mmCIF file of C-alpha atoms and ligand atoms in Angstrom:
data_model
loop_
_atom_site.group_PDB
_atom_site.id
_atom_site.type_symbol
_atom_site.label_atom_id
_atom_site.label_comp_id
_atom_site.label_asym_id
_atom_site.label_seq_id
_atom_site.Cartn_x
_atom_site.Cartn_y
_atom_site.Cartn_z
ATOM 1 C CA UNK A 1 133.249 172.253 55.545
ATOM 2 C CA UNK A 2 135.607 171.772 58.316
ATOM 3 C CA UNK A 3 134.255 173.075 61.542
ATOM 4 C CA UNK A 4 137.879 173.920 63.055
ATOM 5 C CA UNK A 5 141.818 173.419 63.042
ATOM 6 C CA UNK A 6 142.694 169.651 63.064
ATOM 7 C CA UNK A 7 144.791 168.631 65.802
ATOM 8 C CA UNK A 8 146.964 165.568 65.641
ATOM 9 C CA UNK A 9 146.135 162.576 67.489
ATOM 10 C CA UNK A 10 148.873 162.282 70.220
ATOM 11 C CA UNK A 11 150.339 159.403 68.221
ATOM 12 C CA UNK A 12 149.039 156.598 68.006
ATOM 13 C CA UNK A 13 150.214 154.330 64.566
ATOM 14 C CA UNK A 14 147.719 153.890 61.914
ATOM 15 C CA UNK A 15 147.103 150.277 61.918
ATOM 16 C CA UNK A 16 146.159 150.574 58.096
ATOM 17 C CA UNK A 17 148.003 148.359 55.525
ATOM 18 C CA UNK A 18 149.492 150.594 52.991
ATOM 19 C CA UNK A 19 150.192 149.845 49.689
ATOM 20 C CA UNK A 20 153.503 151.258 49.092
ATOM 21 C CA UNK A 21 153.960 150.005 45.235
ATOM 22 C CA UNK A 22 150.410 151.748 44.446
ATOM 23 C CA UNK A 23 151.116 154.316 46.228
ATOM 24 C CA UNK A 24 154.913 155.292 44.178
ATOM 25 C CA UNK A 25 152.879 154.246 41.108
ATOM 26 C CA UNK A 26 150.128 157.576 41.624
ATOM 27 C CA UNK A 27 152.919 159.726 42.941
ATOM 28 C CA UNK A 28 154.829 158.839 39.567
ATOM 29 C CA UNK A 29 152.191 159.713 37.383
ATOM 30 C CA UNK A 30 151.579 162.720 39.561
ATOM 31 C CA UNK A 31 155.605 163.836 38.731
ATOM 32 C CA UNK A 32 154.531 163.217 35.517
ATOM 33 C CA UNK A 33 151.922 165.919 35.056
ATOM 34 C CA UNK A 34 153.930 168.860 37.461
ATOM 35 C CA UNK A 35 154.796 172.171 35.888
ATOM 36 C CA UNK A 36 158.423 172.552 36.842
ATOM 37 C CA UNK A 37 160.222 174.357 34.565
ATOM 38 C CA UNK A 38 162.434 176.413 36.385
ATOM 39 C CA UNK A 39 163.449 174.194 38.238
ATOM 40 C CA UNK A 40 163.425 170.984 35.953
ATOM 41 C CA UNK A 41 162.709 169.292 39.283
ATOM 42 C CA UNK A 42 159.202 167.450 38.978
ATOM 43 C CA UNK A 43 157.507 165.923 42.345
ATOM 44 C CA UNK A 44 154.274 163.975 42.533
ATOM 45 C CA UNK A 45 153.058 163.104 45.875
ATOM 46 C CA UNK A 46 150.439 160.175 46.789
ATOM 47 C CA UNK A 47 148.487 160.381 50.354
ATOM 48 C CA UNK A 48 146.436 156.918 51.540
ATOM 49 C CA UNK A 49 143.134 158.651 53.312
ATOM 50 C CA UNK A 50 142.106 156.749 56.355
ATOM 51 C CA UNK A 51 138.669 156.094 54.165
ATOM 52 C CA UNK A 52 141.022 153.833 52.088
ATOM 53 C CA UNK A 53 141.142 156.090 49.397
ATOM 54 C CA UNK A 54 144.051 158.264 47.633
ATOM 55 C CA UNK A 55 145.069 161.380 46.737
ATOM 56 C CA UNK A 56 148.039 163.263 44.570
ATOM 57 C CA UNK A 57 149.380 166.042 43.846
ATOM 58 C CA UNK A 58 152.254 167.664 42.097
ATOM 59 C CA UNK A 59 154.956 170.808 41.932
ATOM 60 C CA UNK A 60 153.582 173.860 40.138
ATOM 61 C CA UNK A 61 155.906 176.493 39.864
ATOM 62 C CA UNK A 62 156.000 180.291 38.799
ATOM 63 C CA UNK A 63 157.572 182.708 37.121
ATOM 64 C CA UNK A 64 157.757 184.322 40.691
ATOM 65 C CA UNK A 65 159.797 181.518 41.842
ATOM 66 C CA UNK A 66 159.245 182.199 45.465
ATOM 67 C CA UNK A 67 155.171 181.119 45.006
ATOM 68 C CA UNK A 68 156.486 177.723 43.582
ATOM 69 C CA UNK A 69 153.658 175.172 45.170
ATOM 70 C CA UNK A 70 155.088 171.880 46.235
ATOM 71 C CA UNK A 71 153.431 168.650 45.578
ATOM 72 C CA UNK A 72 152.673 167.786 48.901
ATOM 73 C CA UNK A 73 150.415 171.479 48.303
ATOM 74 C CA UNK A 74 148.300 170.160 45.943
ATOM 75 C CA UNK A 75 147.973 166.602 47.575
ATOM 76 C CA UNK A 76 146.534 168.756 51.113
ATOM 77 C CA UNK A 77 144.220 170.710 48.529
ATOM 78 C CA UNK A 78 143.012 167.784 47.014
ATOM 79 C CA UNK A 79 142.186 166.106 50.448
ATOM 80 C CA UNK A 80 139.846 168.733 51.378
ATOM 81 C CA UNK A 81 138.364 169.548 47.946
ATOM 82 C CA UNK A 82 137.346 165.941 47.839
ATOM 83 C CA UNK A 83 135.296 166.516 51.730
ATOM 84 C CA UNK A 84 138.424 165.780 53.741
ATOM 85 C CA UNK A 85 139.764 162.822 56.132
ATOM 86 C CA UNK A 86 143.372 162.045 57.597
ATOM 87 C CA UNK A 87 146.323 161.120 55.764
ATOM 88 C CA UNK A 88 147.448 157.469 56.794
ATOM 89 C CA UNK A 89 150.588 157.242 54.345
ATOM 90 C CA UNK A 90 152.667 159.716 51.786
ATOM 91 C CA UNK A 91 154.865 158.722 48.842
ATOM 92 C CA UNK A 92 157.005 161.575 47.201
ATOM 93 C CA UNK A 93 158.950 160.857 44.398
ATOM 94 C CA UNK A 94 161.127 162.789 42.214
ATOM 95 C CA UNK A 95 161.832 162.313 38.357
ATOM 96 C CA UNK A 96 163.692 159.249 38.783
ATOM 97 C CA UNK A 97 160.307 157.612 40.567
ATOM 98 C CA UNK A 98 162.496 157.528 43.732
ATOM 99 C CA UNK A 99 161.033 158.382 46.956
ATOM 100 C CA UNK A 100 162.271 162.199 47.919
ATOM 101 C CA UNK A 101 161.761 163.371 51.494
ATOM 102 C CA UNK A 102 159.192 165.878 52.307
ATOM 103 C CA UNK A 103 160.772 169.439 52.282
ATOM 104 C CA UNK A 104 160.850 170.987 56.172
ATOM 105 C CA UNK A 105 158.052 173.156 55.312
ATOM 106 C CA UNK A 106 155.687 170.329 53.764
ATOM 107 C CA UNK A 107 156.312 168.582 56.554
ATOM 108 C CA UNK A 108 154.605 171.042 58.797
ATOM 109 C CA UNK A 109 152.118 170.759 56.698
ATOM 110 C CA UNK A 110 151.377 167.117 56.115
ATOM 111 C CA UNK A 111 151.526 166.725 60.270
ATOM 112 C CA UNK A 112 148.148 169.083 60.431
ATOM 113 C CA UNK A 113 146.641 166.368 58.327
ATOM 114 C CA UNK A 114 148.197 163.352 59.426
ATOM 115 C CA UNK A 115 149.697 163.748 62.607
ATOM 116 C CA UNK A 116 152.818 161.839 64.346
ATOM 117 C CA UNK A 117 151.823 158.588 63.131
ATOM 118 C CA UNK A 118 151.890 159.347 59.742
ATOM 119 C CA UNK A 119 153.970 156.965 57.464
ATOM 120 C CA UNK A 120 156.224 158.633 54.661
ATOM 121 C CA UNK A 121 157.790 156.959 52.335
ATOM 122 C CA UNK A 122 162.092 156.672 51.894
ATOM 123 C CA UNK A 123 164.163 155.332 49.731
ATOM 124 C CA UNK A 124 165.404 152.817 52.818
ATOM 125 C CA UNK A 125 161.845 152.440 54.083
ATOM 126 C CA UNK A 126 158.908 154.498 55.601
ATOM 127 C CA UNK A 127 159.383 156.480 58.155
ATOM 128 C CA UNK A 128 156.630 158.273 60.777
ATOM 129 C CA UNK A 129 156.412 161.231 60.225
ATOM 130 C CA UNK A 130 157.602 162.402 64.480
ATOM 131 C CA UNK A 131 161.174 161.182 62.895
ATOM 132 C CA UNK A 132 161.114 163.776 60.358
ATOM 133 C CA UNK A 133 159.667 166.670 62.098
ATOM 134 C CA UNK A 134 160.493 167.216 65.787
ATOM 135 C CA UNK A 135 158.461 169.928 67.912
ATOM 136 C CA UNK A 136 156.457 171.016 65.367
ATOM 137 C CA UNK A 137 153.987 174.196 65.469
ATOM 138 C CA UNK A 138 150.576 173.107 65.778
ATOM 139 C CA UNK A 139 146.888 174.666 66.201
ATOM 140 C CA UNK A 140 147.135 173.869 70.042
ATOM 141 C CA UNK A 141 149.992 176.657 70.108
ATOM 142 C CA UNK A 142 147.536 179.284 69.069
ATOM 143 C CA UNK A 143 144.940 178.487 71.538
ATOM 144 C CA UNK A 144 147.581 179.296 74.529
HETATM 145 N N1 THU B 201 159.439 170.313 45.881
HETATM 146 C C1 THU B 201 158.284 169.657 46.177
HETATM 147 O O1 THU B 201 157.339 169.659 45.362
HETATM 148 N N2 THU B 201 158.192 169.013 47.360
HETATM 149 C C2 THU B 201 159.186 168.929 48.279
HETATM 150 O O2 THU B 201 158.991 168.403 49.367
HETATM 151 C C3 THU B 201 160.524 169.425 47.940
HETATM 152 C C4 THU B 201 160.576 170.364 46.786
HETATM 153 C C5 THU B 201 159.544 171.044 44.622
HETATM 154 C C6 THU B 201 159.560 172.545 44.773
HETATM 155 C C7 THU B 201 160.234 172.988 43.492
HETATM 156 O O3 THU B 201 159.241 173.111 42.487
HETATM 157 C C8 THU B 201 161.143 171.808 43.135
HETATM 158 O O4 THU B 201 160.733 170.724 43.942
HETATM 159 C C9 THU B 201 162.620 172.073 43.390
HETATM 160 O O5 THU B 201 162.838 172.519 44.681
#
């Protein structure tokens, strides 16, 4: 069990190689297996763990739309239900199998578990993850 809040490494890169085609290739099957149907939108998301190994998730929405979980949701669950470890690199993808970019609100949450450095996936490349998510809240905020 995780003793405390994780908080971010000030930045520095992962210098792990990622595997971007594996990594589309679990997110796909991921979309593949959400429960979308209000939205007909589907998302799987693949995380690389700095242990070398993976995660997914998908979208799992509700009849109470507002309590929709995005995939990114299940991929942090996952994480920790497996013991845990930092996210290195995330691949989203929508129904097409192209890359979609994190929602604001996911990407709040993947920077508790990845940090700055954290590589996400595009459509014209990867991205860290301090591009996509400037000044974010973190657990250093609560301890002021
Ligand atoms: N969705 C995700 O799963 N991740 C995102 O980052 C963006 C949005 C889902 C939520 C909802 O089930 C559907 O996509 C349409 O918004």
């Amino acid at each position: 069990m995780t003793a405390g809040p994780h908080i971010p490494e000030s930045g520095t890169p992962s210098e792990q190689p990622v595997d971007w085609p594996a990594l589309r290739a679990l997110a796909r099957g991921a979309m593949a297996r959400a429960y979308a149907p209000y939205s007909g939108y589907p998302v799987g998301a693949a995380g690389q763990v700095d242990d070398g190994t993976t995660v997914s998730g998908c979208n799992v929405e509700n009849a109470s739309i507002g309590l929709s979980l995005c995939a990114e949701c299940g991929l942090v669950s996952e994480l920790y239900a497996r013991g845990g470890g930092r996210l290195t690199a995330v691949s989203c993808v929508g129904q097409d199998g192209v890359p979609v970019a994190p929602c604001g609100r996911c990407r709040q949450l993947l920077w508790e578990h990845g940090g700055p450095g954290l590589l996400v996936d595009g459509a014209a490349g990867s991205r860290r993850l301090s591009e996509l998510l400037a000044d974010p809240f973190t657990p250093e905020h609560l301890a002021r």
